Amino acid sequence: MTVAVATLLALAGSSVFQGAALPQPRAATPPVAVYDALRAPGTLPNRSHEPRTVEVEITAAPVQVSLIDGATTEAWAYNGAVPGPTLDVREGDRVVVRFRNALPEETTVHWHGLHVPFAMDGSPFHPVAAGAEATFEFTVPYGSAGTYWYHPHPHHRTRYQVAKGLYGALVVRAADDPLAGIEEKLIILSDARFLPDASVDLPARTTPQGRIDFENGWEGDVLFVNAQRAPSIEVRAGTVQRWRIINASAARVYRLAIPGHRLLHVGSDGGLFEHPVETDDILLASSERAEVLVRATGAPGDVATLQSLPYDRYIPQTRPPGWEQTRDLLTIRYTDEPAASPAALPTTLRRIEWLDTTQVATTRTIAMTQGFLNGRVMDLARVDEQATLGATEIWRLENLVGMDHPFHLHGFQFQVLDRNGVPVDQPRWEDTVNVPKHETVRFVVRFTDFAGKWMFHCHILDHEENGMMGILEVR
Ligand code: C2O
Ligand code: CU
Ligand code: CU
């Protein structure tokens, strides 16, 4: 079911919607505060009757939505909804996407993190003109079960289009999911800045704020989960939920924590880890995903909050006001039901082998400076790196400046080996890695198949579209 945000928000004011979403008021206590229950994005309906085939229709078009207090904002949306409807598929599925661009300008649809043929990648090499249609077709690889997302990637306009509301989740499921049966929540994080007339504030590069946005990446003071401000979810004490968290912000880094609760980090961009990791907070840079088991270890009636803790990714001169403040993202309300007895959770999620680093064909160094990769600005007509099909390579990412840059490679999942020479504890599949200021990160990658030209770039979208991007040709 795909429901436009405008419709949902209109309904939110009616007693019908509230009656369905709110818990029953407790007898003999004051009425509970009205709150906005977290809504799951709709799922793209499958139009195919073929086995193992998922055929969906996606249209990108302008739409009026209500994002801040009763005002109307022009957004750009997939199928009328912000976030767009979820593409929910299984490993081995053949996926056919019939896409229509009803925006006033060219766009693409990029399946961020998914291993698909070059022509289907939705990179700036394959623009879809305003008014045009395109069909994307790919097979979802086995072993890729995880949380991904789709977003536009046109030359020089990615940040604008994502900030206007074009982003949606892509969930790949495995037949043998070790966490099957655990209640799931999709948590898509985004932020935005608005002008007094409630339009999205996207100033030109030549303005003072435009220059700051170019430096920091476009960051907003209003934080959203699934395009809702500080929504709530309910949990029963003793139960566990599996959260698939996507950072769809153009630049913001989230340091996620639920005070009073330890998080069980179970997966990254490319799916589940081998072993869960207990942690107090999880850093999620732009475009990264995390799978987390949230254990309701509190008592019935408790209230907890998913927060973003301060994280200094900035150059001191352009830190946005309030950067050092903790921000609330989501309220977790424990129901009054007695605690359920906690179920045992698996300690091994799947088997992940390290890629063989004794067979490395090349080690490449990518030096990151403010706006440049290896001193160059992106040129669609140039190939920056050339690799051989089947080769295993080590990439060394050196951040030479005083600001974090999250590095993303299209088409292939990699395994981070070490950060500043300190080895990571277990192999994790990732397509984006945050490289903190003045740090060096190394990853290993294997170019199993799919010849073509693949982008690699900083996923601070202002940096990406202003040239902090290069092209890897695999052949
Ligand atoms: Cu999220 Cu070049 O992509
Ligand atoms: Cu990508
Ligand atoms: Cu950057």
PDB file of N, CA and C in Angstrom, residues 362-444:
ATOM      1  N   THR A 362      46.303  -5.123  -6.762  1.00  0.00           N
ATOM      2  CA  THR A 362      46.724  -3.721  -6.695  1.00  0.00           C
ATOM      3  C   THR A 362      46.335  -3.127  -5.354  1.00  0.00           C
ATOM      4  N   THR A 363      47.151  -2.198  -4.868  1.00  0.00           N
ATOM      5  CA  THR A 363      46.729  -1.368  -3.752  1.00  0.00           C
ATOM      6  C   THR A 363      46.641   0.064  -4.271  1.00  0.00           C
ATOM      7  N   ARG A 364      45.461   0.670  -4.117  1.00  0.00           N
ATOM      8  CA  ARG A 364      45.266   2.043  -4.604  1.00  0.00           C
ATOM      9  C   ARG A 364      45.156   2.987  -3.425  1.00  0.00           C
ATOM     10  N   THR A 365      45.645   4.183  -3.592  1.00  0.00           N
ATOM     11  CA  THR A 365      45.466   5.193  -2.553  1.00  0.00           C
ATOM     12  C   THR A 365      44.567   6.290  -3.088  1.00  0.00           C
ATOM     13  N   ILE A 366      43.548   6.612  -2.312  1.00  0.00           N
ATOM     14  CA  ILE A 366      42.681   7.732  -2.653  1.00  0.00           C
ATOM     15  C   ILE A 366      42.886   8.788  -1.567  1.00  0.00           C
ATOM     16  N   ALA A 367      43.483   9.891  -1.939  1.00  0.00           N
ATOM     17  CA  ALA A 367      43.696  10.982  -0.991  1.00  0.00           C
ATOM     18  C   ALA A 367      42.489  11.907  -1.036  1.00  0.00           C
ATOM     19  N   MET A 368      41.908  12.150   0.153  1.00  0.00           N
ATOM     20  CA  MET A 368      40.717  12.987   0.222  1.00  0.00           C
ATOM     21  C   MET A 368      41.099  14.351   0.775  1.00  0.00           C
ATOM     22  N   THR A 369      40.829  15.379  -0.012  1.00  0.00           N
ATOM     23  CA  THR A 369      40.977  16.740   0.485  1.00  0.00           C
ATOM     24  C   THR A 369      39.634  17.432   0.303  1.00  0.00           C
ATOM     25  N   GLN A 370      39.534  18.699   0.677  1.00  0.00           N
ATOM     26  CA  GLN A 370      38.231  19.347   0.652  1.00  0.00           C
ATOM     27  C   GLN A 370      37.786  19.562  -0.793  1.00  0.00           C
ATOM     28  N   GLY A 371      36.887  18.692  -1.274  1.00  0.00           N
ATOM     29  CA  GLY A 371      36.348  18.837  -2.622  1.00  0.00           C
ATOM     30  C   GLY A 371      37.068  18.030  -3.690  1.00  0.00           C
ATOM     31  N   PHE A 372      38.162  17.354  -3.325  1.00  0.00           N
ATOM     32  CA  PHE A 372      38.949  16.644  -4.334  1.00  0.00           C
ATOM     33  C   PHE A 372      39.264  15.212  -3.913  1.00  0.00           C
ATOM     34  N   LEU A 373      39.380  14.333  -4.897  1.00  0.00           N
ATOM     35  CA  LEU A 373      39.923  12.993  -4.681  1.00  0.00           C
ATOM     36  C   LEU A 373      41.199  12.905  -5.514  1.00  0.00           C
ATOM     37  N   ASN A 374      42.298  12.602  -4.858  1.00  0.00           N
ATOM     38  CA  ASN A 374      43.614  12.596  -5.527  1.00  0.00           C
ATOM     39  C   ASN A 374      43.843  13.893  -6.309  1.00  0.00           C
ATOM     40  N   GLY A 375      43.403  14.991  -5.728  1.00  0.00           N
ATOM     41  CA  GLY A 375      43.657  16.304  -6.308  1.00  0.00           C
ATOM     42  C   GLY A 375      42.811  16.649  -7.518  1.00  0.00           C
ATOM     43  N   ARG A 376      41.892  15.763  -7.875  1.00  0.00           N
ATOM     44  CA  ARG A 376      41.116  16.001  -9.098  1.00  0.00           C
ATOM     45  C   ARG A 376      39.643  16.235  -8.792  1.00  0.00           C
ATOM     46  N   VAL A 377      39.003  16.899  -9.737  1.00  0.00           N
ATOM     47  CA  VAL A 377      37.566  17.088  -9.704  1.00  0.00           C
ATOM     48  C   VAL A 377      36.982  16.141 -10.750  1.00  0.00           C
ATOM     49  N   MET A 378      35.865  15.563 -10.432  1.00  0.00           N
ATOM     50  CA  MET A 378      35.226  14.556 -11.271  1.00  0.00           C
ATOM     51  C   MET A 378      35.001  15.026 -12.717  1.00  0.00           C
ATOM     52  N   ASP A 379      35.265  14.127 -13.659  1.00  0.00           N
ATOM     53  CA  ASP A 379      35.034  14.390 -15.076  1.00  0.00           C
ATOM     54  C   ASP A 379      34.456  13.109 -15.671  1.00  0.00           C
ATOM     55  N   LEU A 380      33.215  13.203 -16.163  1.00  0.00           N
ATOM     56  CA  LEU A 380      32.533  12.016 -16.698  1.00  0.00           C
ATOM     57  C   LEU A 380      33.294  11.414 -17.890  1.00  0.00           C
ATOM     58  N   ALA A 381      34.128  12.215 -18.536  1.00  0.00           N
ATOM     59  CA  ALA A 381      34.850  11.747 -19.722  1.00  0.00           C
ATOM     60  C   ALA A 381      36.199  11.120 -19.366  1.00  0.00           C
ATOM     61  N   ARG A 382      36.522  11.082 -18.058  1.00  0.00           N
ATOM     62  CA  ARG A 382      37.834  10.567 -17.653  1.00  0.00           C
ATOM     63  C   ARG A 382      37.657   9.288 -16.833  1.00  0.00           C
ATOM     64  N   VAL A 383      38.592   8.364 -16.978  1.00  0.00           N
ATOM     65  CA  VAL A 383      38.623   7.199 -16.092  1.00  0.00           C
ATOM     66  C   VAL A 383      39.764   7.426 -15.110  1.00  0.00           C
ATOM     67  N   ASP A 384      39.466   7.347 -13.816  1.00  0.00           N
ATOM     68  CA  ASP A 384      40.496   7.624 -12.818  1.00  0.00           C
ATOM     69  C   ASP A 384      41.260   6.379 -12.390  1.00  0.00           C
ATOM     70  N   GLU A 385      40.548   5.261 -12.316  1.00  0.00           N
ATOM     71  CA  GLU A 385      41.184   4.012 -11.869  1.00  0.00           C
ATOM     72  C   GLU A 385      40.708   2.907 -12.805  1.00  0.00           C
ATOM     73  N   GLN A 386      41.606   1.969 -13.118  1.00  0.00           N
ATOM     74  CA  GLN A 386      41.242   0.842 -13.975  1.00  0.00           C
ATOM     75  C   GLN A 386      41.525  -0.459 -13.258  1.00  0.00           C
ATOM     76  N   ALA A 387      40.537  -1.345 -13.223  1.00  0.00           N
ATOM     77  CA  ALA A 387      40.703  -2.634 -12.552  1.00  0.00           C
ATOM     78  C   ALA A 387      40.301  -3.760 -13.497  1.00  0.00           C
ATOM     79  N   THR A 388      40.786  -4.938 -13.177  1.00  0.00           N
ATOM     80  CA  THR A 388      40.502  -6.113 -14.000  1.00  0.00           C
ATOM     81  C   THR A 388      39.376  -6.917 -13.372  1.00  0.00           C
ATOM     82  N   LEU A 389      38.486  -7.412 -14.203  1.00  0.00           N
ATOM     83  CA  LEU A 389      37.403  -8.273 -13.712  1.00  0.00           C
ATOM     84  C   LEU A 389      37.998  -9.445 -12.941  1.00  0.00           C
ATOM     85  N   GLY A 390      37.448  -9.711 -11.784  1.00  0.00           N
ATOM     86  CA  GLY A 390      37.913 -10.832 -10.981  1.00  0.00           C
ATOM     87  C   GLY A 390      39.011 -10.472  -9.995  1.00  0.00           C
ATOM     88  N   ALA A 391      39.597  -9.274 -10.133  1.00  0.00           N
ATOM     89  CA  ALA A 391      40.721  -8.901  -9.274  1.00  0.00           C
ATOM     90  C   ALA A 391      40.266  -8.573  -7.857  1.00  0.00           C
ATOM     91  N   THR A 392      41.158  -8.874  -6.910  1.00  0.00           N
ATOM     92  CA  THR A 392      40.978  -8.428  -5.526  1.00  0.00           C
ATOM     93  C   THR A 392      41.933  -7.261  -5.310  1.00  0.00           C
ATOM     94  N   GLU A 393      41.432  -6.180  -4.722  1.00  0.00           N
ATOM     95  CA  GLU A 393      42.265  -4.993  -4.531  1.00  0.00           C
ATOM     96  C   GLU A 393      42.124  -4.460  -3.115  1.00  0.00           C
ATOM     97  N   ILE A 394      43.158  -3.758  -2.677  1.00  0.00           N
ATOM     98  CA  ILE A 394      43.065  -3.015  -1.421  1.00  0.00           C
ATOM     99  C   ILE A 394      43.024  -1.530  -1.765  1.00  0.00           C
ATOM    100  N   TRP A 395      42.079  -0.843  -1.165  1.00  0.00           N
ATOM    101  CA  TRP A 395      41.991   0.608  -1.341  1.00  0.00           C
ATOM    102  C   TRP A 395      42.323   1.263  -0.004  1.00  0.00           C
ATOM    103  N   ARG A 396      43.189   2.281  -0.104  1.00  0.00           N
ATOM    104  CA  ARG A 396      43.649   2.982   1.074  1.00  0.00           C
ATOM    105  C   ARG A 396      43.093   4.405   0.987  1.00  0.00           C
ATOM    106  N   LEU A 397      42.202   4.752   1.891  1.00  0.00           N
ATOM    107  CA  LEU A 397      41.553   6.063   1.862  1.00  0.00           C
ATOM    108  C   LEU A 397      42.211   6.949   2.896  1.00  0.00           C
ATOM    109  N   GLU A 398      42.836   8.009   2.426  1.00  0.00           N
ATOM    110  CA  GLU A 398      43.559   8.904   3.329  1.00  0.00           C
ATOM    111  C   GLU A 398      42.832  10.231   3.384  1.00  0.00           C
ATOM    112  N   ASN A 399      42.289  10.535   4.532  1.00  0.00           N
ATOM    113  CA  ASN A 399      41.651  11.848   4.688  1.00  0.00           C
ATOM    114  C   ASN A 399      42.697  12.837   5.185  1.00  0.00           C
ATOM    115  N   LEU A 400      43.050  13.786   4.344  1.00  0.00           N
ATOM    116  CA  LEU A 400      44.149  14.699   4.665  1.00  0.00           C
ATOM    117  C   LEU A 400      43.653  15.994   5.294  1.00  0.00           C
ATOM    118  N   VAL A 401      42.352  16.119   5.495  1.00  0.00           N
ATOM    119  CA  VAL A 401      41.820  17.401   5.990  1.00  0.00           C
ATOM    120  C   VAL A 401      41.042  17.227   7.293  1.00  0.00           C
ATOM    121  N   GLY A 402      40.654  18.357   7.872  1.00  0.00           N
ATOM    122  CA  GLY A 402      40.030  18.400   9.199  1.00  0.00           C
ATOM    123  C   GLY A 402      38.527  18.281   9.161  1.00  0.00           C
ATOM    124  N   MET A 403      38.014  17.436   8.289  1.00  0.00           N
ATOM    125  CA  MET A 403      36.578  17.205   8.216  1.00  0.00           C
ATOM    126  C   MET A 403      36.360  15.769   7.762  1.00  0.00           C
ATOM    127  N   ASP A 404      35.328  15.108   8.300  1.00  0.00           N
ATOM    128  CA  ASP A 404      35.049  13.722   7.899  1.00  0.00           C
ATOM    129  C   ASP A 404      34.520  13.662   6.467  1.00  0.00           C
ATOM    130  N   HIS A 405      34.881  12.604   5.754  1.00  0.00           N
ATOM    131  CA  HIS A 405      34.308  12.361   4.435  1.00  0.00           C
ATOM    132  C   HIS A 405      33.879  10.894   4.334  1.00  0.00           C
ATOM    133  N   PRO A 406      32.588  10.625   4.226  1.00  0.00           N
ATOM    134  CA  PRO A 406      32.133   9.242   4.039  1.00  0.00           C
ATOM    135  C   PRO A 406      32.325   8.798   2.585  1.00  0.00           C
ATOM    136  N   PHE A 407      33.159   7.766   2.403  1.00  0.00           N
ATOM    137  CA  PHE A 407      33.541   7.314   1.061  1.00  0.00           C
ATOM    138  C   PHE A 407      32.624   6.187   0.614  1.00  0.00           C
ATOM    139  N   HIS A 408      32.097   6.305  -0.599  1.00  0.00           N
ATOM    140  CA  HIS A 408      31.163   5.302  -1.130  1.00  0.00           C
ATOM    141  C   HIS A 408      31.652   4.789  -2.475  1.00  0.00           C
ATOM    142  N   LEU A 409      31.583   3.469  -2.668  1.00  0.00           N
ATOM    143  CA  LEU A 409      31.900   2.846  -3.953  1.00  0.00           C
ATOM    144  C   LEU A 409      30.629   2.220  -4.511  1.00  0.00           C
ATOM    145  N   HIS A 410      30.342   2.491  -5.773  1.00  0.00           N
ATOM    146  CA  HIS A 410      29.173   1.888  -6.422  1.00  0.00           C
ATOM    147  C   HIS A 410      29.435   0.421  -6.780  1.00  0.00           C
ATOM    148  N   GLY A 411      28.382  -0.357  -6.817  1.00  0.00           N
ATOM    149  CA  GLY A 411      28.422  -1.682  -7.444  1.00  0.00           C
ATOM    150  C   GLY A 411      28.997  -2.820  -6.642  1.00  0.00           C
ATOM    151  N   PHE A 412      29.909  -2.533  -5.719  1.00  0.00           N
ATOM    152  CA  PHE A 412      30.604  -3.615  -5.015  1.00  0.00           C
ATOM    153  C   PHE A 412      30.634  -3.358  -3.514  1.00  0.00           C
ATOM    154  N   GLN A 413      30.359  -4.411  -2.754  1.00  0.00           N
ATOM    155  CA  GLN A 413      30.512  -4.314  -1.300  1.00  0.00           C
ATOM    156  C   GLN A 413      31.965  -4.650  -0.961  1.00  0.00           C
ATOM    157  N   PHE A 414      32.489  -3.939   0.018  1.00  0.00           N
ATOM    158  CA  PHE A 414      33.874  -4.184   0.433  1.00  0.00           C
ATOM    159  C   PHE A 414      33.929  -4.531   1.916  1.00  0.00           C
ATOM    160  N   GLN A 415      35.119  -4.920   2.364  1.00  0.00           N
ATOM    161  CA  GLN A 415      35.338  -5.223   3.781  1.00  0.00           C
ATOM    162  C   GLN A 415      36.420  -4.287   4.307  1.00  0.00           C
ATOM    163  N   VAL A 416      36.111  -3.502   5.314  1.00  0.00           N
ATOM    164  CA  VAL A 416      37.121  -2.632   5.914  1.00  0.00           C
ATOM    165  C   VAL A 416      38.111  -3.508   6.675  1.00  0.00           C
ATOM    166  N   LEU A 417      39.406  -3.290   6.410  1.00  0.00           N
ATOM    167  CA  LEU A 417      40.465  -4.064   7.058  1.00  0.00           C
ATOM    168  C   LEU A 417      40.929  -3.402   8.348  1.00  0.00           C
ATOM    169  N   ASP A 418      41.218  -2.110   8.250  1.00  0.00           N
ATOM    170  CA  ASP A 418      41.737  -1.411   9.431  1.00  0.00           C
ATOM    171  C   ASP A 418      41.481   0.085   9.331  1.00  0.00           C
ATOM    172  N   ARG A 419      41.514   0.723  10.497  1.00  0.00           N
ATOM    173  CA  ARG A 419      41.387   2.172  10.612  1.00  0.00           C
ATOM    174  C   ARG A 419      42.625   2.663  11.328  1.00  0.00           C
ATOM    175  N   ASN A 420      43.381   3.541  10.685  1.00  0.00           N
ATOM    176  CA  ASN A 420      44.653   4.008  11.249  1.00  0.00           C
ATOM    177  C   ASN A 420      45.520   2.837  11.685  1.00  0.00           C
ATOM    178  N   GLY A 421      45.508   1.783  10.909  1.00  0.00           N
ATOM    179  CA  GLY A 421      46.349   0.627  11.204  1.00  0.00           C
ATOM    180  C   GLY A 421      45.770  -0.322  12.233  1.00  0.00           C
ATOM    181  N   VAL A 422      44.666   0.014  12.860  1.00  0.00           N
ATOM    182  CA  VAL A 422      44.061  -0.868  13.860  1.00  0.00           C
ATOM    183  C   VAL A 422      43.053  -1.791  13.154  1.00  0.00           C
ATOM    184  N   PRO A 423      43.321  -3.109  13.172  1.00  0.00           N
ATOM    185  CA  PRO A 423      42.436  -4.020  12.443  1.00  0.00           C
ATOM    186  C   PRO A 423      41.017  -4.014  12.998  1.00  0.00           C
ATOM    187  N   VAL A 424      40.028  -4.205  12.130  1.00  0.00           N
ATOM    188  CA  VAL A 424      38.650  -4.332  12.609  1.00  0.00           C
ATOM    189  C   VAL A 424      38.437  -5.774  13.073  1.00  0.00           C
ATOM    190  N   ASP A 425      37.460  -5.959  13.958  1.00  0.00           N
ATOM    191  CA  ASP A 425      37.310  -7.237  14.666  1.00  0.00           C
ATOM    192  C   ASP A 425      36.743  -8.363  13.812  1.00  0.00           C
ATOM    193  N   GLN A 426      35.828  -8.038  12.887  1.00  0.00           N
ATOM    194  CA  GLN A 426      35.223  -9.096  12.083  1.00  0.00           C
ATOM    195  C   GLN A 426      34.860  -8.511  10.720  1.00  0.00           C
ATOM    196  N   PRO A 427      34.810  -9.360   9.684  1.00  0.00           N
ATOM    197  CA  PRO A 427      34.452  -8.830   8.369  1.00  0.00           C
ATOM    198  C   PRO A 427      33.011  -8.344   8.343  1.00  0.00           C
ATOM    199  N   ARG A 428      32.806  -7.168   7.751  1.00  0.00           N
ATOM    200  CA  ARG A 428      31.461  -6.601   7.595  1.00  0.00           C
ATOM    201  C   ARG A 428      31.360  -6.158   6.145  1.00  0.00           C
ATOM    202  N   TRP A 429      30.233  -6.405   5.510  1.00  0.00           N
ATOM    203  CA  TRP A 429      30.053  -5.927   4.137  1.00  0.00           C
ATOM    204  C   TRP A 429      29.561  -4.487   4.153  1.00  0.00           C
ATOM    205  N   GLU A 430      30.287  -3.640   3.439  1.00  0.00           N
ATOM    206  CA  GLU A 430      29.942  -2.221   3.441  1.00  0.00           C
ATOM    207  C   GLU A 430      30.112  -1.622   2.042  1.00  0.00           C
ATOM    208  N   ASP A 431      29.331  -0.605   1.747  1.00  0.00           N
ATOM    209  CA  ASP A 431      29.552   0.141   0.504  1.00  0.00           C
ATOM    210  C   ASP A 431      29.930   1.580   0.789  1.00  0.00           C
ATOM    211  N   THR A 432      29.847   1.967   2.056  1.00  0.00           N
ATOM    212  CA  THR A 432      30.223   3.320   2.465  1.00  0.00           C
ATOM    213  C   THR A 432      31.001   3.205   3.766  1.00  0.00           C
ATOM    214  N   VAL A 433      32.072   3.979   3.860  1.00  0.00           N
ATOM    215  CA  VAL A 433      32.814   3.998   5.122  1.00  0.00           C
ATOM    216  C   VAL A 433      33.153   5.448   5.444  1.00  0.00           C
ATOM    217  N   ASN A 434      32.867   5.841   6.681  1.00  0.00           N
ATOM    218  CA  ASN A 434      33.211   7.204   7.069  1.00  0.00           C
ATOM    219  C   ASN A 434      34.711   7.265   7.348  1.00  0.00           C
ATOM    220  N   VAL A 435      35.378   8.226   6.715  1.00  0.00           N
ATOM    221  CA  VAL A 435      36.806   8.416   6.987  1.00  0.00           C
ATOM    222  C   VAL A 435      36.932   9.693   7.808  1.00  0.00           C
ATOM    223  N   PRO A 436      37.141   9.550   9.135  1.00  0.00           N
ATOM    224  CA  PRO A 436      37.193  10.739   9.992  1.00  0.00           C
ATOM    225  C   PRO A 436      38.380  11.633   9.640  1.00  0.00           C
ATOM    226  N   LYS A 437      38.290  12.882  10.079  1.00  0.00           N
ATOM    227  CA  LYS A 437      39.341  13.859   9.806  1.00  0.00           C
ATOM    228  C   LYS A 437      40.727  13.286  10.104  1.00  0.00           C
ATOM    229  N   HIS A 438      41.646  13.472   9.176  1.00  0.00           N
ATOM    230  CA  HIS A 438      43.055  13.057   9.318  1.00  0.00           C
ATOM    231  C   HIS A 438      43.251  11.572   9.587  1.00  0.00           C
ATOM    232  N   GLU A 439      42.275  10.733   9.252  1.00  0.00           N
ATOM    233  CA  GLU A 439      42.458   9.301   9.467  1.00  0.00           C
ATOM    234  C   GLU A 439      42.624   8.561   8.140  1.00  0.00           C
ATOM    235  N   THR A 440      43.088   7.324   8.248  1.00  0.00           N
ATOM    236  CA  THR A 440      43.268   6.472   7.071  1.00  0.00           C
ATOM    237  C   THR A 440      42.510   5.169   7.280  1.00  0.00           C
ATOM    238  N   VAL A 441      41.764   4.771   6.282  1.00  0.00           N
ATOM    239  CA  VAL A 441      40.984   3.537   6.342  1.00  0.00           C
ATOM    240  C   VAL A 441      41.378   2.672   5.141  1.00  0.00           C
ATOM    241  N   ARG A 442      41.550   1.371   5.365  1.00  0.00           N
ATOM    242  CA  ARG A 442      41.834   0.476   4.237  1.00  0.00           C
ATOM    243  C   ARG A 442      40.713  -0.544   4.107  1.00  0.00           C
ATOM    244  N   PHE A 443      40.312  -0.806   2.858  1.00  0.00           N
ATOM    245  CA  PHE A 443      39.343  -1.884   2.644  1.00  0.00           C
ATOM    246  C   PHE A 443      39.816  -2.798   1.535  1.00  0.00           C
ATOM    247  N   VAL A 444      39.258  -4.012   1.535  1.00  0.00           N
ATOM    248  CA  VAL A 444      39.541  -4.969   0.471  1.00  0.00           C
ATOM    249  C   VAL A 444      38.249  -5.190  -0.304  1.00  0.00           C
TER     250      VAL A 444
END
